[in-house]
Short mmCIF file of C-alpha atoms in Angstrom, two decimals:
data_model
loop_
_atom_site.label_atom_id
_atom_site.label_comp_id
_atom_site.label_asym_id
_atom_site.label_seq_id
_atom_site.Cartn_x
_atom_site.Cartn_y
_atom_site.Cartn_z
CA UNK A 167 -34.77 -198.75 -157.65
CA UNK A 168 -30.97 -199.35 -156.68
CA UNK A 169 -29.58 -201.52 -158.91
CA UNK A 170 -26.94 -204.48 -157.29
CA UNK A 171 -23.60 -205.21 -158.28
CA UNK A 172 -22.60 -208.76 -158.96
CA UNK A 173 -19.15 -210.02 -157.66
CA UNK A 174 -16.48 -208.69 -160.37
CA UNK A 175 -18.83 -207.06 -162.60
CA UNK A 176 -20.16 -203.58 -162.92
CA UNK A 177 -23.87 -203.03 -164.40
CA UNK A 178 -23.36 -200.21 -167.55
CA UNK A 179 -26.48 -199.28 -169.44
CA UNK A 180 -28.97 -202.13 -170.08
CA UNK A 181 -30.18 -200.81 -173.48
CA UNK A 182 -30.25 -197.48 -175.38
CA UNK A 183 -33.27 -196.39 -177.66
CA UNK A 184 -31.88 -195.33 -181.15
CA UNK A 185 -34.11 -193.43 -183.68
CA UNK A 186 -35.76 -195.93 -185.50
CA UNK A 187 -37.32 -197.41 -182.35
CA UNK A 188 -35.08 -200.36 -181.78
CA UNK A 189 -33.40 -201.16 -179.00
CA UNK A 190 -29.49 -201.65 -179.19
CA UNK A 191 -28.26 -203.73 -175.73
CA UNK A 192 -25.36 -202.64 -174.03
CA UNK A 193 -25.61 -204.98 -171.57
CA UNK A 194 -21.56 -205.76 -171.75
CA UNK A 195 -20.22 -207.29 -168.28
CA UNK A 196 -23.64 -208.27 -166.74
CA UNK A 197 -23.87 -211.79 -165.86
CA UNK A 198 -27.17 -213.49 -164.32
CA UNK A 199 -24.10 -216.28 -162.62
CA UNK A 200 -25.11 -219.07 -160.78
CA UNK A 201 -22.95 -220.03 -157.96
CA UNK A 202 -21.78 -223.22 -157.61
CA UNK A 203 -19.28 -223.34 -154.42
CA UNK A 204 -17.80 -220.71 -151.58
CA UNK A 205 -15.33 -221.21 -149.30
CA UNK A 206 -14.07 -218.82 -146.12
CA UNK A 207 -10.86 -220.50 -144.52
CA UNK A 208 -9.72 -219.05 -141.07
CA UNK A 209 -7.00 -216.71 -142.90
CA UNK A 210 -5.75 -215.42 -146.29
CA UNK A 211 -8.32 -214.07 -148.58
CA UNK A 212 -11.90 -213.51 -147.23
CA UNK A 213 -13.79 -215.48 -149.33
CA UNK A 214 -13.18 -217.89 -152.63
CA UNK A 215 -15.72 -218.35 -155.05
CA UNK A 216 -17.06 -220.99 -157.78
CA UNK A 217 -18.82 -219.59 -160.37
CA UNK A 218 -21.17 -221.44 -163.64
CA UNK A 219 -20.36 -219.07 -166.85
CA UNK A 220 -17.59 -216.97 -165.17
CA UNK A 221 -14.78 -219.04 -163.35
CA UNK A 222 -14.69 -217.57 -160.01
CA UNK A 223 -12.76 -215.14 -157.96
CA UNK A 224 -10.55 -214.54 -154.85
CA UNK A 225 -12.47 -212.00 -153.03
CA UNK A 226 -10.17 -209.83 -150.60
CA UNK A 227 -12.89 -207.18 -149.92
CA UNK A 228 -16.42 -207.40 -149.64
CA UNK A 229 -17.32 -203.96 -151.05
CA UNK A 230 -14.65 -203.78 -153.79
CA UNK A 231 -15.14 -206.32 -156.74
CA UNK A 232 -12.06 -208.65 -157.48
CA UNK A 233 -10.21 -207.17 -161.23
CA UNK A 234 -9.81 -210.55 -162.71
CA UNK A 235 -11.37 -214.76 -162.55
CA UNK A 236 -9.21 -217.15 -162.03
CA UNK A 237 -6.55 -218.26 -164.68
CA UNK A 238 -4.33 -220.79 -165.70
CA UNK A 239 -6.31 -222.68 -166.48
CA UNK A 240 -8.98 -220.62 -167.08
CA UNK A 241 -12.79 -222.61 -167.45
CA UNK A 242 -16.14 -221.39 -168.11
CA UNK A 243 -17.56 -223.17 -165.38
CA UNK A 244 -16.19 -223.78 -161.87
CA UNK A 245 -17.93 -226.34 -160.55
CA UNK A 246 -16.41 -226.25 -157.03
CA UNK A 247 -13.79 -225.26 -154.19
CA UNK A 248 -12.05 -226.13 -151.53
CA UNK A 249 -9.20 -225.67 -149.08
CA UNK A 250 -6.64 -227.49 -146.95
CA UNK A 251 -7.40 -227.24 -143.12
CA UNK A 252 -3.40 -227.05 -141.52
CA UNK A 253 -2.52 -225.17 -144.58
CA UNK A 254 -5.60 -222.46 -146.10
CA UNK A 255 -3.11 -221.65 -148.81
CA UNK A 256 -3.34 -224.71 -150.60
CA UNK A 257 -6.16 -225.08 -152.83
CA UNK A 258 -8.31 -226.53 -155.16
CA UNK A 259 -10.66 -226.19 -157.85
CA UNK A 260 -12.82 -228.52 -160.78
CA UNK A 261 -14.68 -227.32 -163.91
CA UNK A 262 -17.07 -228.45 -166.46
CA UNK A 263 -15.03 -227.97 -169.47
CA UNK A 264 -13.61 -231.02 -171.41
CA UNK A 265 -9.92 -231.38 -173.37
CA UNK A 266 -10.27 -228.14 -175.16
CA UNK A 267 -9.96 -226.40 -171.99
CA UNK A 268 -7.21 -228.06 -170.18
CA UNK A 269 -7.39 -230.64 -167.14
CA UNK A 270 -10.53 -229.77 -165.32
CA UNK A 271 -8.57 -229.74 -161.78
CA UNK A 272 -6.66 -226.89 -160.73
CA UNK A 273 -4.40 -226.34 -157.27
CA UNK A 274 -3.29 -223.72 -155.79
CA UNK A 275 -0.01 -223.16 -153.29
CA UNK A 276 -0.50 -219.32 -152.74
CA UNK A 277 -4.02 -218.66 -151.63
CA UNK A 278 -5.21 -218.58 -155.79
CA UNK A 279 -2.64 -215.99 -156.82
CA UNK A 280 -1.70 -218.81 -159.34
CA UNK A 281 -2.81 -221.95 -160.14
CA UNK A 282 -1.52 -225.22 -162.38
CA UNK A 283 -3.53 -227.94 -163.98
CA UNK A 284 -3.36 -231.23 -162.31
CA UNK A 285 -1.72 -233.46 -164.85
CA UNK A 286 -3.01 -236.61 -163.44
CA UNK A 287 -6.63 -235.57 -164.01
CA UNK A 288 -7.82 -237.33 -167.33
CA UNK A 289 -9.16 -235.77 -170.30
CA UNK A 290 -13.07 -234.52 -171.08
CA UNK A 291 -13.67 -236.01 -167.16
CA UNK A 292 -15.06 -233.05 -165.00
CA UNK A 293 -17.48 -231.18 -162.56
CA UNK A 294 -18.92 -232.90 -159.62
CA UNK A 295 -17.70 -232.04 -156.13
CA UNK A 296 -14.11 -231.85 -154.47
CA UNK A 297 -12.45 -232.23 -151.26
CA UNK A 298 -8.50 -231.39 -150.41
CA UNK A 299 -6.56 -233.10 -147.89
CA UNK A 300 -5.93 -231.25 -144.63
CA UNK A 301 -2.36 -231.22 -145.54
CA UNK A 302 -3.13 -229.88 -149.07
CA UNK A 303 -1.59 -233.34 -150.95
CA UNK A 304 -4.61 -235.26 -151.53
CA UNK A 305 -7.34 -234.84 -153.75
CA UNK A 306 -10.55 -236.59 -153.53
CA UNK A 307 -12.74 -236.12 -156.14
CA UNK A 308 -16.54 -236.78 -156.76
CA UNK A 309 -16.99 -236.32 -160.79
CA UNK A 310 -20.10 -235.69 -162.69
CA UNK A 311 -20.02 -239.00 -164.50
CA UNK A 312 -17.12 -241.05 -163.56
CA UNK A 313 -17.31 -242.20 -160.15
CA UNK A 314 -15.37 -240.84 -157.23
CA UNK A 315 -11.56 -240.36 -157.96
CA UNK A 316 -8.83 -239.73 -155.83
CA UNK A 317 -4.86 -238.87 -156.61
CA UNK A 318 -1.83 -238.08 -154.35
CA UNK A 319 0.71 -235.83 -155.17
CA UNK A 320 -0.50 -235.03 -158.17
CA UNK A 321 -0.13 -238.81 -158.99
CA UNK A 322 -2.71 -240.30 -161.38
CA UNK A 323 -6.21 -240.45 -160.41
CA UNK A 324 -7.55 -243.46 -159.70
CA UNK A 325 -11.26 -244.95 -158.88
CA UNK A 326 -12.65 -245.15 -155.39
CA UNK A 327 -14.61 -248.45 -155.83
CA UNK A 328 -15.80 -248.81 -152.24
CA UNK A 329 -17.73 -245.24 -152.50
CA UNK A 330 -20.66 -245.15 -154.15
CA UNK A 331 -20.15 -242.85 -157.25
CA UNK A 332 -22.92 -240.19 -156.78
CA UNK A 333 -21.12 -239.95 -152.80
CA UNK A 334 -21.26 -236.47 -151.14
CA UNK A 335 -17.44 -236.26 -150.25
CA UNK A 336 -15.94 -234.03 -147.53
CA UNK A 337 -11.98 -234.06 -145.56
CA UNK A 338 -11.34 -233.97 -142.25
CA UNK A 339 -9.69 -230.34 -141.60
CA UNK A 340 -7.61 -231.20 -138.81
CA UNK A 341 -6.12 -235.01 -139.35
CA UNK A 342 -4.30 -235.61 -142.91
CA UNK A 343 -5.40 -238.58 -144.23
CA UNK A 344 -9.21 -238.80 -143.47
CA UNK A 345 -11.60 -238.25 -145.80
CA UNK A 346 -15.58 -238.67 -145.82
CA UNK A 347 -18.41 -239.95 -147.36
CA UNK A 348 -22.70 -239.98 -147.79
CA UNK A 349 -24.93 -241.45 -149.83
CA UNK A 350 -28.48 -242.38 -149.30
CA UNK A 351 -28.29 -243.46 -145.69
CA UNK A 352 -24.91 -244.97 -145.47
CA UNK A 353 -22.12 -242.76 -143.93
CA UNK A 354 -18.55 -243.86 -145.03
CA UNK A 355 -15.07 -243.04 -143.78
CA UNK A 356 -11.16 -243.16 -145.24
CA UNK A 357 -7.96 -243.24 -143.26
CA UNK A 358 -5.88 -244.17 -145.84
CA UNK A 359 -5.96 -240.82 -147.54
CA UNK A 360 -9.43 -241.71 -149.66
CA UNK A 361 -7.82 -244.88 -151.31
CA UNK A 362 -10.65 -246.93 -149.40
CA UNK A 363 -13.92 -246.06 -147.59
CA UNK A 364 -15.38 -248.40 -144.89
CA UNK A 365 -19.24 -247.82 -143.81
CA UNK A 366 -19.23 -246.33 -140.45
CA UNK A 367 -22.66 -245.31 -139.47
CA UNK A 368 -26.45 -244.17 -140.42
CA UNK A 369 -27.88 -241.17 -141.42
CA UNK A 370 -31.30 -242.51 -140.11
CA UNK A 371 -34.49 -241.84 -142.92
CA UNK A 372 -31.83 -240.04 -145.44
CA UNK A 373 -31.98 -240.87 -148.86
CA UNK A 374 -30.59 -238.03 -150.41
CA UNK A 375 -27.44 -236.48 -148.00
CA UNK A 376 -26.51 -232.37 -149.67
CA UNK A 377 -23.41 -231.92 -147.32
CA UNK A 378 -20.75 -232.45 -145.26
CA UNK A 379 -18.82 -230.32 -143.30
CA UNK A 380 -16.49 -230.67 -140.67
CA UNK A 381 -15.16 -229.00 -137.16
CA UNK A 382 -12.13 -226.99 -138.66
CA UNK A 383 -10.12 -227.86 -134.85
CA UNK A 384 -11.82 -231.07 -134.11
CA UNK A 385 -10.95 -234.40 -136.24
CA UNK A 386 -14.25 -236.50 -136.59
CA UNK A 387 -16.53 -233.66 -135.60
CA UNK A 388 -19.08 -233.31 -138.71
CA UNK A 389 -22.11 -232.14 -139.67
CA UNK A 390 -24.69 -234.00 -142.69
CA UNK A 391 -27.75 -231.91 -144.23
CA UNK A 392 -29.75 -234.18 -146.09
CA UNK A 393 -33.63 -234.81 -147.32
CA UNK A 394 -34.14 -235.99 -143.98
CA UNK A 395 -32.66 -233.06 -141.71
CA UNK A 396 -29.76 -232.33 -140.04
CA UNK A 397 -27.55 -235.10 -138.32
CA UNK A 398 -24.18 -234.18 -135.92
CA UNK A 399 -21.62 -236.80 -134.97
CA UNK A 400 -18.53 -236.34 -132.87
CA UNK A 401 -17.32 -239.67 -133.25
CA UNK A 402 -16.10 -239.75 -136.81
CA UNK A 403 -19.91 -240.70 -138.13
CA UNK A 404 -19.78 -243.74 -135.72
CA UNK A 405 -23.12 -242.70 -134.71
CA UNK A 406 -25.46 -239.49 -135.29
CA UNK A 407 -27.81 -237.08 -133.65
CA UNK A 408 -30.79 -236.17 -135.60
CA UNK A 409 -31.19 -232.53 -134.60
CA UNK A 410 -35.16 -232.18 -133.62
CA UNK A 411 -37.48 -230.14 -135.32
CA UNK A 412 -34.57 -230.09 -138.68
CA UNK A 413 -37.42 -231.88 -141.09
CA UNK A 414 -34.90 -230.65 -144.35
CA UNK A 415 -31.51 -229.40 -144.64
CA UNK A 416 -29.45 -228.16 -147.11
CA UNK A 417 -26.57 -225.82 -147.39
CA UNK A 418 -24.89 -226.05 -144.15
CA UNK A 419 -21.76 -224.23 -142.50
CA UNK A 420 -19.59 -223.83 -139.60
CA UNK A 421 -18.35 -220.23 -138.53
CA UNK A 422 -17.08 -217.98 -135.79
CA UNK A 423 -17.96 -219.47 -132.37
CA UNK A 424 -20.28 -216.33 -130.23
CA UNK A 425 -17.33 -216.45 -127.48
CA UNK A 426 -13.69 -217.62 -127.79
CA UNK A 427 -13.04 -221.35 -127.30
CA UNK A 428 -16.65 -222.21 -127.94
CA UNK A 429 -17.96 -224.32 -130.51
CA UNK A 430 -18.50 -222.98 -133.79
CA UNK A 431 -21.59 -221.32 -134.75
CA UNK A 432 -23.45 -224.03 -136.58
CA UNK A 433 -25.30 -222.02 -140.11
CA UNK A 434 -28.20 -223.90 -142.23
CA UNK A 435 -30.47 -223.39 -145.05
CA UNK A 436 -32.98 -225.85 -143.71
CA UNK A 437 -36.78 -226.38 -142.71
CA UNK A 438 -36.48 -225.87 -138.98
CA UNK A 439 -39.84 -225.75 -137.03
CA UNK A 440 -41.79 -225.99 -140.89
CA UNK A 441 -40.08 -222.73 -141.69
CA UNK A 442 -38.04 -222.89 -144.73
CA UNK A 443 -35.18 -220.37 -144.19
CA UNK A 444 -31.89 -219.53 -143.04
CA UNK A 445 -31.11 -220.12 -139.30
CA UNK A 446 -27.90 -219.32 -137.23
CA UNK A 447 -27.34 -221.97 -134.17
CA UNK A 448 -24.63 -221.00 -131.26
CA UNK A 449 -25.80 -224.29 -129.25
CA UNK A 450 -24.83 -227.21 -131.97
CA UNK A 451 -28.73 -226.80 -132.95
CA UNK A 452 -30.09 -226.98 -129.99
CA UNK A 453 -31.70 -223.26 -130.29
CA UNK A 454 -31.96 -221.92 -133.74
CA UNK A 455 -32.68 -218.21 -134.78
CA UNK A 456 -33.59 -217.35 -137.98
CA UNK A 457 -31.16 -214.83 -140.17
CA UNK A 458 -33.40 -214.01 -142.89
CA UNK A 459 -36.63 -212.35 -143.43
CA UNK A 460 -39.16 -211.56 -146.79
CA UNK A 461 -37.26 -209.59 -148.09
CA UNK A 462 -33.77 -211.65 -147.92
CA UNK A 463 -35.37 -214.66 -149.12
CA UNK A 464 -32.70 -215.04 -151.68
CA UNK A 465 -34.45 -217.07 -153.83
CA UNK A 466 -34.58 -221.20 -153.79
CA UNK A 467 -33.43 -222.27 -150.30
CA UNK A 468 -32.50 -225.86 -151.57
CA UNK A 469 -30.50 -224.23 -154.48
CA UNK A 470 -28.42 -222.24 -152.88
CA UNK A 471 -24.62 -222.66 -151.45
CA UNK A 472 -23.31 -220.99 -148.07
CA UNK A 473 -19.97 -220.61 -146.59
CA UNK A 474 -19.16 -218.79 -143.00
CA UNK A 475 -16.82 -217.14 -141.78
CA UNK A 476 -14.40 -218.49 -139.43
CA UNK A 477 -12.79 -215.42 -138.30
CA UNK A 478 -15.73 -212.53 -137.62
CA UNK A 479 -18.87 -214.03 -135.48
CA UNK A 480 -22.41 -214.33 -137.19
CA UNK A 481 -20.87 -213.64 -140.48
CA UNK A 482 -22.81 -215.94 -143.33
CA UNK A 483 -22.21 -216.06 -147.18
CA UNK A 484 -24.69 -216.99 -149.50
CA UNK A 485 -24.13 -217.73 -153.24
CA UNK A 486 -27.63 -217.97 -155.00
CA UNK A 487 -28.65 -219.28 -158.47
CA UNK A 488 -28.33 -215.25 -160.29
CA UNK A 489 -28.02 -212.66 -157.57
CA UNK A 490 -24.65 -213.35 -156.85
CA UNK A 491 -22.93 -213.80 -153.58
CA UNK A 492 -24.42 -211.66 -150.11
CA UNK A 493 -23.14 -211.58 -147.05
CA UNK A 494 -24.82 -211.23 -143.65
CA UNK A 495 -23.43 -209.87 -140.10
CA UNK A 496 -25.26 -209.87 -137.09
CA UNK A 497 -27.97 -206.86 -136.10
CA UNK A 498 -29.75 -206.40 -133.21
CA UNK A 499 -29.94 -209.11 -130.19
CA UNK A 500 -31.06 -212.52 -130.88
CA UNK A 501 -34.30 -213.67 -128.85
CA UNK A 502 -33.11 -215.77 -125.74
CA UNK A 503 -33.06 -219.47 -126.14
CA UNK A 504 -35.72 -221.91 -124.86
CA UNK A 505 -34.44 -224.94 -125.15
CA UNK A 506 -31.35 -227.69 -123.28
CA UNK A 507 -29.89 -230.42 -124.48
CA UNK A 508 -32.27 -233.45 -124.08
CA UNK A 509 -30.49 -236.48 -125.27
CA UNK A 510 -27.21 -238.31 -125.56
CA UNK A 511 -25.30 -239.88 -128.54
CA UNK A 512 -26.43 -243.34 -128.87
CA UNK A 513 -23.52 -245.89 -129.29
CA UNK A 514 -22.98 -248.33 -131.92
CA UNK A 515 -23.00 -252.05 -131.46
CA UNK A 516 -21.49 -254.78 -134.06
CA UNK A 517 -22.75 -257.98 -133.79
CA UNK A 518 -21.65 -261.01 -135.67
CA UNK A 519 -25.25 -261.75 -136.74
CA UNK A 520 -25.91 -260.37 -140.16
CA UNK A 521 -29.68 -259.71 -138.67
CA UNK A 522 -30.16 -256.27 -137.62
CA UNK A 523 -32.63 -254.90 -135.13
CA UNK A 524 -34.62 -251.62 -134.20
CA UNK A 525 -36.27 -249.92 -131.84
CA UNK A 526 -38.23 -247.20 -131.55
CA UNK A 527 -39.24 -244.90 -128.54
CA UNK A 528 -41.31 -241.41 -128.43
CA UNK A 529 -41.38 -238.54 -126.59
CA UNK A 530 -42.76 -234.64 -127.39
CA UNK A 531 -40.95 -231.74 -127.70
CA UNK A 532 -42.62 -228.32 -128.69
CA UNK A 533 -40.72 -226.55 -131.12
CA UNK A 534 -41.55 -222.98 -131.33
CA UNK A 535 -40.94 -219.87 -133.82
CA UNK A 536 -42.20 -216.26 -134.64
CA UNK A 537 -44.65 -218.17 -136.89
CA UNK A 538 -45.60 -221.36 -135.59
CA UNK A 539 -45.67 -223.66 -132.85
CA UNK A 540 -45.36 -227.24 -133.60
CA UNK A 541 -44.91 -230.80 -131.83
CA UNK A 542 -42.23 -232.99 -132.74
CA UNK A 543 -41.48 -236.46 -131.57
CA UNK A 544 -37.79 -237.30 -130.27
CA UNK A 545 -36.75 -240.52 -132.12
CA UNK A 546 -33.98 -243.18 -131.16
CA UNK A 547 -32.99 -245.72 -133.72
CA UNK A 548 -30.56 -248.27 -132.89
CA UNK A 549 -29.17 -251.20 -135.46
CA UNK A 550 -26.37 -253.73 -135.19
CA UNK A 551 -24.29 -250.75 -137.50
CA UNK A 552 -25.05 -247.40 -136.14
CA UNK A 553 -27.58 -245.40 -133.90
CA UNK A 554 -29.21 -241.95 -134.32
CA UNK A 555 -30.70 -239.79 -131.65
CA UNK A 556 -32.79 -237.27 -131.80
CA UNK A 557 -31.70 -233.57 -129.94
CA UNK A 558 -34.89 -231.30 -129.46
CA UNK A 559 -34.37 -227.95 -131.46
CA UNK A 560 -36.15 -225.06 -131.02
CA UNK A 561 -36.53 -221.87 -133.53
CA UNK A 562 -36.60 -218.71 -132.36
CA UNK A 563 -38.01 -214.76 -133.62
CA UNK A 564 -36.21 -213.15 -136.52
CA UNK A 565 -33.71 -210.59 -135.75
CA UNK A 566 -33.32 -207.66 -138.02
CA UNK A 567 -30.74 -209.28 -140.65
CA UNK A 568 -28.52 -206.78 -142.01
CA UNK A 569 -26.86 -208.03 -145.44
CA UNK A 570 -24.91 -206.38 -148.46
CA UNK A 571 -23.75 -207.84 -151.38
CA UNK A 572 -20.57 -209.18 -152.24
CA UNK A 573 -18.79 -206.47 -154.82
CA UNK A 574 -20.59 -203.74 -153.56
CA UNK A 575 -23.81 -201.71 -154.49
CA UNK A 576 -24.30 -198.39 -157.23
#
C-alpha cells in the first residue's frame, strides 16, 4: 500500500521491533493535522494553508513540501487565513494560542515570507474566523469567545456590536471598505470598513450559515452555504437565490471560470440532488457535476475546508480533518448539462409597517444524477426585508476525478 505524504512532512519508519518484543516508535515528523483554512489568491504563492497542531505553510509547489511553518509569531494552531483582493500580498492569519504565544493575529506584506504580530490584538483572545480588507488595512475579526472585532491600521481592536458574535464574516474582494456578515437567517453588510453592520437581506430557512465567499472582480457578488443550501446574490445580499435541488451546503469556493471572461466556476461540498459530495458548477449552479467518487470521499463532507484556484480551470483544494490537503484537476469530459436558468432575483421591498408578509408559490423541477432522480419544488419567499428565489439545479454523472496530494506521494 503507498503510503501519502502530508503537506511539509515526510513519513520515516512507523515503528521498529527490538529484541525483547517491544515496539520502539519512530514516528518523528508524522502529523494526523487537521486543517482549519486554505486560501488560493489569483497570484503569488499557489496555495496558503491553516493548520491545528502545526501552524501552516506557504505552498509554492504542489508536489514538493514547503521546508518550514510559518514564523514570527509562530502558534500551534492556525485557526484561519485570508488575503486582500487588490493586493494578494497582504495577508492575514489568527491562532488559538493565548499570551504565552504572542498576539494571536499575524499580517503579512510579502505573500508570508514574513510576518509581525498585530499589536492591537489583546491578550489570551483568539481563534475564530478572519476576513482582510480588499486593500489589505482592515481586519475584521470573528473570535472564538469574544464577539466580532475589527481594527484599522493596526489600530486597537474594537467590538462590532451590531454583528451578532457567532457571525460568519467575509470582505468584499474588489471594493475597500465592505465587509459581510451571516448568522442564522439574517444577512448583514458594512461600508464603513466593518465599524457597523446593517441587515440587508434573508437567507430564507437558514439557521446555521458555514460561508461566505465573494466574486474576486465583482463587488456585492457572493455566495452563502448554510444548513439550508446554497443561496447567490448579486446585489450585495439585498436579496438571494436559493439554488434548487442544494438541500445542504458547506465548504464553498469560487475558481477559474471554463472560458475567459466568464463567471467563475462556482465549487461546493454540499447535498445536491440527496448526494452528499463534491460538485463543480460552470453555470452559477444551475448544472452541477460531481468531482468526487468512493474512493475520494475524503472523509466528513461537512468537516472539511476548500479553496480553488483562480488561475488554472477546474482546479479544487481540499483540506480534510487528518489526510492533509489534495488537490483535484479536471479528467475526462463532463456530462452535458440539462438544465436553464428558470427564475429571476426577486426584489426587496421596505415598508414602513413593522408587519411583514409572505407568500408562497410551487412549481416542479426534476433534478437528476448518476444515482438518483428526484423532484424538487421551486420556492419564492418574499417579506417586507428581503426575497429569495429558488434557481432549479440539476446534478450530473461523475467524471473520472483525478487528484494528488498536496506535498507529494512516496
Amino acid at each position: 500500500m503507498a503510503r501519502t505524504q502530508l503537506c511539509g512532512f515526510d513519513p520515516g519508519r512507523l515503528a521498529d521491533r527490538v529484541d525483547d518484543g517491544s515496539l520502539n516508535s519512530w514516528a518523528d515528523g508524522i502529523e494526523e493535522t487537521s486543517v482549519q483554512g486554505l486560501i488560493a489568491p489569483p497570484s503569488g504563492p499557489i496555495l496558503y494553508s491553516a493548520l491545528g497542531d502545526i501552524e501552516g505553510f506557504v505552498h509554492n509547489s504542489l508536489t514538493t513540501p514547503p521546508t518550514a511553518a510559518y514564523t514570527d509569531p509562530k502558534w500551534s494552531t492556525c485557526a484561519d487565513i485570508d488575503y486582500a483582493g487588490l493586493n494578494p500580498a497582504y495577508l492575514v492569519r489568527i491562532g488559538t494560542g493565548d499570551s504565552s504565544s504572542g498576539k494571536q493575529v499575524a499580517l503579512s506584506f510579502n505573500s508570508g515570507a514574513s510576518w509581525s504580530q498585530h499589536y492591537g490584538a489583546a491578550d489570551n483572545v483568539s481563534g475564530g474566523k478572519v476576513a482582510l480588507s480588499a486593500d489589505g488595512t482592515t481586519v475584521l475579526w470573528s473570535t472564538s469567545a469574544n464577539g466580532v472585532q475589527v481594527s484599522a491600521n493596526q489600530a486597537t481592536f474594537t467590538v462590532v456590536s451590531s454583528l451578532p458574535s457567532t457571525a460568519v464574516i467575509a470582505s468584499d474582494k474588489k471594493t475597500t471598505g465592505i465587509f459581510y456578515g451571516a448568522s442564522g437567517s439574517s444577512f448583514y453588510v458594512s461600508i464603513d470598513n466593518g465599524n457597523t453592520f446593517s441587515l440587508k437581506g434573508s437567507l430564507g430557512s437558514s439557521s446555521s450559515p458555514v460561508k461566505i465567499v465573494v466574486h474576486p472582480n465583482v463587488t456585492g457578488d457572493i455566495w452563502v452555504s448554510s444548513d439550508a443550501g446554497l443561496y447567490h446574490s448579486t446585489n450585495s445580499g439585498a436579496t438571494f437565490d436559493a439554488i434548487l435541488g442544494v438541500t445542504q451546503a458547506w465548504a464553498v469556493a469560487l475558481g477559474a471560470p471554463a472560458k475567459a471572461g466568464g463567471y467563475p466556476a462556482v465549487f461546493a461540498a454540499a447535498n445536491i440532488g440527496n448526494i452528499i459530495g463534491y460538485f463543480r458548477s460552470d453555470d452559477q449552479g444551475v448544472n452541477w457535476v460531481q468531482i468526487n467518487d468512493a474512493a475520494h470521499g475524503f472523509g466528513s463532507a461537512s468537516a472539511n475546508v476548500m479553496a480553488a484556484d483562480l488561475r488554472t480551470y477546474g482546479r479544487v483544494y481540499i483540506g480534510t480533518n487528518g489526510r492533509g490537503i489534495f488537490y483535484g484537476d479536471i479528467s475526462g469530459t463532463a456530462p452535458p448539462n440539462t438544465a436553464t436558468p428558470t427564475s429571476t432575483p426577486a426584489s426587496s421591498t421596505t415598508e414602513a409597517s413593522s408587519t411583514s408578509s409572505k407568500t408562497t408559490t410551487s412549481s416542479t423541477t426534476t433534478i437528476t444524477s448518476s444515482a438518483t432522480s428526484t423532484s424538487h419544488p421551486t420556492t419564492t419567499s418574499s417579506s417586507s426585508a428581503s426575497s429569495v428565489t429558488s434557481s432549479a439545479s440539476t446534478t450530473t454523472g461523475t467524471p473520472a476525478p483525478s487528484y494528488g496530494q498536496c506535498g507529494g506521494t512516496l
